[in-house]
XYZ file of C-alpha atoms in Angstrom:
428
model
C 23.397 8.019 -7.734
C 24.451 11.553 -8.632
C 28.164 10.611 -8.627
C 27.364 7.590 -10.800
C 25.407 9.811 -13.202
C 28.340 12.229 -13.543
C 30.783 9.351 -14.016
C 28.613 7.736 -16.735
C 27.981 11.134 -18.307
C 31.725 11.724 -18.563
C 32.235 8.326 -20.203
C 29.429 8.932 -22.692
C 30.386 12.590 -23.320
C 26.973 13.793 -22.165
C 27.832 15.962 -19.161
C 25.932 18.916 -20.604
C 22.794 16.775 -20.841
C 23.334 15.549 -17.282
C 23.665 19.129 -15.988
C 20.548 20.248 -17.837
C 18.634 17.231 -16.565
C 19.451 18.112 -12.940
C 17.822 21.541 -13.314
C 14.827 20.258 -15.257
C 14.274 17.389 -12.825
C 14.353 19.706 -9.794
C 11.799 21.978 -11.429
C 9.641 18.997 -12.396
C 9.766 17.624 -8.837
C 8.400 20.836 -7.338
C 5.691 21.096 -9.998
C 4.713 17.494 -9.325
C 4.561 18.079 -5.572
C 2.426 21.204 -5.978
C 0.042 19.325 -8.255
C -0.047 16.518 -5.718
C -1.114 18.752 -2.819
C -4.758 19.064 -3.815
C -5.205 15.455 -4.883
C -3.508 14.093 -1.757
C -5.591 16.343 0.485
C -8.804 15.151 -1.202
C -8.039 11.432 -0.975
C -6.792 11.476 2.591
C -9.913 13.464 3.399
C -12.034 10.674 1.913
C -10.129 8.111 3.964
C -10.943 10.129 7.068
C -14.625 9.778 6.181
C -14.226 5.984 6.139
C -12.378 6.084 9.428
C -15.134 8.137 11.093
C -17.734 5.828 9.538
C -16.296 2.946 11.563
C -14.686 1.020 8.688
C -11.486 0.603 10.698
C -13.564 -1.010 13.453
C -15.353 -3.261 10.980
C -12.158 -4.536 9.347
C -10.497 -5.006 12.737
C -13.367 -7.186 13.948
C -13.331 -9.213 10.730
C -9.603 -9.804 11.153
C -9.844 -10.895 14.791
C -10.856 -14.573 14.189
C -8.169 -14.933 11.511
C -5.521 -13.411 13.739
C -6.302 -15.822 16.560
C -5.520 -18.706 14.191
C -2.373 -17.111 12.777
C -1.009 -16.208 16.220
C -2.154 -19.007 18.527
C 0.682 -18.289 20.957
C -0.443 -14.690 21.571
C -3.256 -14.395 24.156
C -6.447 -13.059 22.602
C -6.817 -10.327 25.237
C -3.190 -9.214 25.145
C -2.525 -5.683 23.809
C -0.159 -7.160 21.203
C -3.107 -8.827 19.465
C -5.103 -5.602 19.488
C -2.237 -3.533 18.083
C -1.505 -6.051 15.298
C -5.166 -6.094 14.238
C -5.391 -2.301 14.178
C -2.123 -2.039 12.236
C -3.371 -4.383 9.523
C -6.792 -2.758 9.346
C -5.211 0.689 8.943
C -2.859 -0.605 6.226
C -5.783 -2.099 4.330
C -7.472 1.314 4.227
C -4.283 3.115 3.235
C -4.036 4.915 6.599
C -0.249 4.646 6.865
C 0.033 7.393 9.468
C -2.234 5.409 11.775
C -0.736 2.019 10.918
C 2.853 2.820 11.927
C 2.188 3.709 15.598
C 0.020 0.583 15.964
C 2.773 -1.541 14.405
C 5.510 -0.204 16.655
C 3.319 -0.724 19.724
C 2.521 -4.277 18.542
C 6.210 -5.239 18.400
C 6.849 -3.678 21.798
C 3.942 -5.626 23.292
C 5.087 -8.858 21.625
C 8.495 -8.280 23.150
C 6.896 -8.372 26.611
C 5.993 -12.018 25.880
C 9.517 -12.725 24.637
C 11.543 -15.097 26.878
C 14.747 -14.043 25.071
C 14.795 -10.238 24.662
C 16.817 -9.177 21.653
C 15.777 -12.178 19.552
C 12.748 -12.080 17.263
C 9.968 -14.489 18.149
C 8.008 -16.434 15.541
C 5.051 -14.114 16.158
C 7.192 -11.032 15.489
C 8.534 -12.505 12.261
C 5.066 -13.458 11.030
C 3.598 -10.058 11.902
C 6.334 -8.171 10.055
C 6.103 -10.500 7.037
C 2.376 -9.760 6.804
C 3.084 -6.066 7.338
C 5.626 -6.110 4.511
C 3.191 -7.804 2.144
C 1.055 -4.700 2.751
C -2.412 -6.135 2.081
C -4.222 -3.096 0.680
C -7.796 -2.347 -0.343
C -7.382 1.354 -1.121
C -3.900 2.486 -2.280
C -4.859 6.142 -1.890
C -1.346 7.574 -2.117
C -0.693 5.965 -5.498
C -4.125 6.969 -6.804
C -3.357 10.557 -5.832
C 0.021 10.431 -7.595
C -1.490 8.991 -10.772
C -4.224 11.640 -10.789
C -1.656 14.418 -10.389
C 0.261 13.018 -13.383
C -2.773 13.247 -15.635
C -3.986 9.649 -15.545
C -7.432 9.220 -17.062
C -7.999 6.095 -14.932
C -6.111 6.710 -11.668
C -8.115 4.109 -9.724
C -7.557 1.314 -12.249
C -4.780 -0.080 -10.040
C -7.151 -0.876 -7.160
C -7.952 -4.336 -8.544
C -4.350 -5.114 -9.482
C -3.139 -3.947 -6.057
C -5.666 -6.122 -4.227
C -4.643 -9.147 -6.326
C -0.901 -8.511 -5.900
C -1.137 -7.906 -2.148
C -3.359 -10.951 -1.665
C -0.717 -13.109 -3.370
C 2.156 -11.571 -1.406
C 0.274 -11.882 1.905
C -0.424 -15.591 1.384
C 3.225 -16.222 0.498
C 4.370 -14.087 3.442
C 2.373 -16.230 5.867
C 3.528 -19.494 4.313
C 7.186 -18.463 4.183
C 7.193 -17.224 7.783
C 5.516 -20.417 9.011
C 7.885 -22.660 7.051
C 11.140 -20.781 7.661
C 10.638 -20.782 11.422
C 10.916 -24.591 11.290
C 14.221 -24.490 9.413
C 17.256 -25.613 11.387
C 19.201 -22.689 9.912
C 16.942 -20.151 11.660
C 16.273 -22.256 14.746
C 19.474 -21.082 16.424
C 18.499 -18.621 19.097
C 14.820 -19.376 18.570
C 12.542 -17.459 20.870
C 8.932 -18.522 21.166
C 6.297 -16.456 22.869
C 6.059 -17.130 26.562
C 2.409 -17.417 27.483
C 1.760 -16.303 31.018
C -1.521 -16.498 32.907
C -3.830 -13.901 31.433
C -4.390 -10.739 33.435
C -6.885 -7.991 32.788
C -5.405 -5.768 30.104
C -6.228 -2.098 29.829
C -5.026 -1.619 26.234
C -7.675 -3.665 24.413
C -8.930 -3.564 20.861
C -12.276 -2.089 21.864
C -10.605 0.940 23.434
C -9.154 1.924 20.050
C -12.252 1.338 17.946
C -14.560 4.181 17.097
C -18.173 3.140 17.432
C -20.775 4.659 15.146
C -24.457 4.411 15.915
C -25.375 5.337 12.374
C -27.055 8.358 10.898
C -30.574 9.573 11.423
C -33.474 7.788 9.645
C -33.559 10.627 7.111
C -29.827 10.297 6.383
C -30.153 6.543 5.982
C -33.102 6.828 3.606
C -31.267 9.462 1.570
C -28.153 7.281 1.350
C -30.178 4.242 0.283
C -32.106 6.257 -2.293
C -28.919 7.682 -3.810
C -27.394 4.192 -3.827
C -30.382 2.903 -5.804
C -30.006 5.699 -8.346
C -26.313 4.873 -8.636
C -27.086 1.205 -9.328
C -29.606 2.185 -11.998
C -27.025 4.433 -13.665
C -24.426 1.661 -13.503
C -26.852 -0.841 -15.033
C -27.717 1.572 -17.829
C -24.014 2.149 -18.538
C -23.480 -1.610 -18.664
C -26.269 -2.051 -21.223
C -24.862 0.783 -23.332
C -21.400 -0.754 -23.159
C -22.744 -4.157 -24.242
C -24.635 -2.680 -27.186
C -21.588 -0.684 -28.312
C -19.233 -3.669 -28.067
C -21.504 -6.096 -29.887
C -22.449 -9.690 -29.180
C -18.923 -10.999 -29.846
C -17.354 -9.143 -26.915
C -16.345 -11.264 -23.928
C -17.817 -10.664 -20.484
C -14.335 -10.123 -19.082
C -13.504 -7.374 -21.584
C -16.872 -5.689 -20.946
C -16.348 -5.738 -17.191
C -12.812 -4.423 -17.553
C -13.971 -1.562 -19.759
C -16.887 -0.756 -17.463
C -14.682 -0.768 -14.370
C -12.088 1.427 -16.047
C -14.752 4.123 -16.508
C -16.755 3.653 -13.311
C -14.291 2.533 -10.653
C -13.136 5.978 -9.554
C -16.604 7.608 -9.517
C -18.019 4.571 -7.676
C -15.233 4.748 -5.110
C -15.743 8.446 -4.396
C -19.541 8.286 -4.309
C -19.461 5.038 -2.336
C -17.310 6.598 0.398
C -19.628 9.605 0.597
C -22.722 7.386 0.800
C -21.162 5.215 3.527
C -20.353 8.351 5.482
C -23.897 9.677 5.003
C -25.473 6.397 6.092
C -23.258 6.237 9.180
C -23.992 9.814 10.187
C -20.502 11.204 9.541
C -20.101 14.940 9.147
C -18.613 14.444 5.710
C -17.446 17.983 5.024
C -15.717 18.274 8.404
C -14.062 14.852 7.968
C -12.796 15.703 4.473
C -11.396 19.017 5.709
C -9.736 17.308 8.685
C -8.111 14.681 6.473
C -7.305 17.286 3.839
C -5.141 19.199 6.298
C -3.143 16.040 6.926
C -2.877 15.351 3.191
C -1.652 18.906 2.606
C 1.095 18.438 5.206
C 2.091 15.050 3.738
C 2.368 16.460 0.224
C 4.580 19.319 1.420
C 6.806 17.045 3.521
C 7.720 14.853 0.554
C 8.952 17.757 -1.634
C 12.633 17.483 -0.513
C 12.568 13.707 -1.064
C 10.988 14.096 -4.504
C 13.538 16.724 -5.519
C 16.473 14.579 -4.396
C 15.387 11.335 -6.044
C 14.011 12.902 -9.255
C 17.217 14.899 -9.766
C 19.337 11.766 -9.243
C 17.182 9.615 -11.537
C 16.938 12.375 -14.155
C 20.709 12.726 -14.224
C 21.158 8.959 -14.461
C 18.699 8.770 -17.337
C 20.430 11.628 -19.179
C 23.829 9.952 -18.714
C 22.550 6.786 -20.384
C 23.164 4.620 -17.302
C 19.516 3.607 -16.868
C 19.100 2.748 -20.551
C 22.272 0.643 -20.379
C 20.997 -1.240 -17.310
C 17.570 -1.757 -18.889
C 19.029 -3.112 -22.131
C 21.364 -5.531 -20.349
C 18.746 -6.847 -17.926
C 15.860 -7.029 -20.393
C 16.441 -10.754 -21.204
C 16.357 -11.557 -17.475
C 13.200 -9.596 -16.671
C 11.532 -10.954 -19.807
C 11.517 -14.405 -18.198
C 8.701 -13.258 -15.882
C 7.122 -10.870 -18.391
C 8.381 -7.826 -16.518
C 9.296 -4.704 -18.530
C 12.915 -3.897 -17.734
C 11.954 -0.223 -17.365
C 10.224 -1.093 -14.080
C 13.370 -2.647 -12.583
C 14.587 0.537 -10.791
C 11.278 0.628 -8.942
C 11.461 -3.041 -7.981
C 15.005 -2.638 -6.640
C 14.394 0.568 -4.681
C 10.977 -0.202 -3.168
C 12.252 -2.394 -0.283
C 14.930 0.194 0.556
C 13.273 3.608 0.535
C 9.604 4.563 0.584
C 10.121 8.187 -0.452
C 12.752 7.153 -2.992
C 10.431 4.579 -4.546
C 7.643 7.163 -4.634
C 9.926 9.504 -6.572
C 11.067 6.733 -8.929
C 7.437 5.765 -9.588
C 6.654 9.398 -10.406
C 9.657 9.684 -12.731
C 8.821 6.460 -14.567
C 5.179 7.485 -15.006
C 6.256 10.909 -16.268
C 8.543 9.218 -18.808
C 6.274 6.422 -20.057
C 2.801 7.654 -19.094
C 0.732 6.914 -15.984
C -1.784 4.840 -17.982
C 0.801 2.786 -19.874
C 1.500 -0.819 -18.913
C 4.794 0.289 -17.368
C 3.039 3.073 -15.454
C 0.391 0.698 -14.134
C 2.998 -1.860 -13.065
C 5.095 0.630 -11.060
C 1.889 2.030 -9.541
C 0.842 -1.449 -8.444
C 4.345 -2.156 -7.103
C 4.211 1.037 -5.072
C 0.836 0.079 -3.614
C 1.478 -3.627 -3.086
C 4.942 -3.770 -1.498
C 6.501 -2.151 1.562
C 9.756 -0.474 2.541
C 11.044 -3.664 4.133
C 14.375 -2.517 5.566
C 12.854 0.670 6.974
C 10.014 -1.237 8.641
C 12.370 -3.791 10.162
C 14.739 -1.076 11.400
C 11.999 1.043 12.980
C 9.882 -1.739 14.456
C 12.715 -3.909 15.750
C 14.643 -0.847 16.857
C 11.735 0.195 19.080
C 11.860 -3.215 20.809
C 15.679 -3.464 20.836
C 15.569 -6.670 18.764
C 18.938 -7.383 17.107
C 18.666 -11.056 16.106
C 15.916 -11.046 13.472
C 16.176 -14.772 12.583
C 14.008 -15.578 9.526
C 12.134 -12.251 9.488
C 14.168 -10.616 6.710
C 14.016 -13.707 4.481
C 10.227 -13.986 4.852
C 9.792 -10.256 4.160
C 11.964 -10.308 1.029
C 10.113 -13.370 -0.286
C 6.871 -11.429 0.207
C 8.384 -8.432 -1.637
C 9.457 -10.589 -4.579
C 6.023 -12.195 -4.736
C 4.372 -8.779 -4.699
C 6.549 -7.581 -7.585
C 5.869 -10.651 -9.740
C 2.153 -10.590 -8.884
C 1.975 -6.877 -9.767
C 3.376 -7.601 -13.239
C 0.988 -10.511 -13.775
C -2.084 -8.669 -12.444
C -1.483 -5.621 -14.656
C -1.071 -7.779 -17.762
C -4.283 -9.698 -17.009
C -6.579 -6.943 -15.736
C -5.251 -3.877 -17.555
C -3.231 -5.119 -20.519
C -1.076 -2.983 -22.762
């Protein structure tokens, strides 16, 4: 990217601007990362409260009946089933650091049922397609980034992310189920070999944290505060209705109310859940905050590299040229051409896409339509090639069959759904 920026800068006689942009972008990357430290520490701390409150256990148990239907050829008591459930539950809560080890272990356990080692089974392909679709309830990393960039509504992308990931997950399942029947991918087909079930030591229950709940006093306090919160929300709704007038639509009122209340409700809701479940909230936030601090510091080199490259490309005029030429194509699906770099990079590099999202939001504004779309893309798609390389590499799988096709279809669906969801739920 840097070589391309210098080449384009030479052609457009803007090398001085390219050189200046490299210095400014490096400085901006460090400032962004420093601003991100506190926000990232806070949000990962809140996610730790949910984890200690047993939400991971709850989601895992809700997923179990669905998983048995999706993976009928994987024994219910096999560790592979447990690891897949925990991986998806962690992804839904935005606990990426917990999701990755579960995912790698899931593929390794699925490979133990594989009659043809080295070839992906249908179960492996389906699991990775679902993993790529990245069904998310709380895109905490993107919320933290938006907050650090001065967004007045950093949590507004929660709804759009849920919608986009729901669409991409459905398509991921359908594409994986249909492609596995194709004669093109049938060559070298490996189906799971079901052997007589044996007692397994690595079960779902061993990884779930049980919570007995808080004391009666803590529960009453949590319920009382929840009631006060509902009263405040109802009062705000009445005030919003009176201010908008009788001609306002219910949808517009709800959208406006959510834009103001979603973030406070999310924060207070997590605290109240932790209180009701007897979690030591302060200790959990501090524990998660340490992890968030480390994460924010680790991404500084990646942010510097990608923001410098993108800044130089933008100064050389290369990005504007690409946007102008591809605008008619992206307009067919209502997608702003300015979001195209994000859509192209997201399946290739997680840290790179994170940096591109930051650069685009810095340029166009975190609360703009473009900023909301790239935020939703970041939260609703996955680094497909990285996931396939790491997961399949751990199991020594070289023949991926239809896995890549199903994952890329899920990525494309997530991108289109992100554009549509932002236009419907957020607007311009």
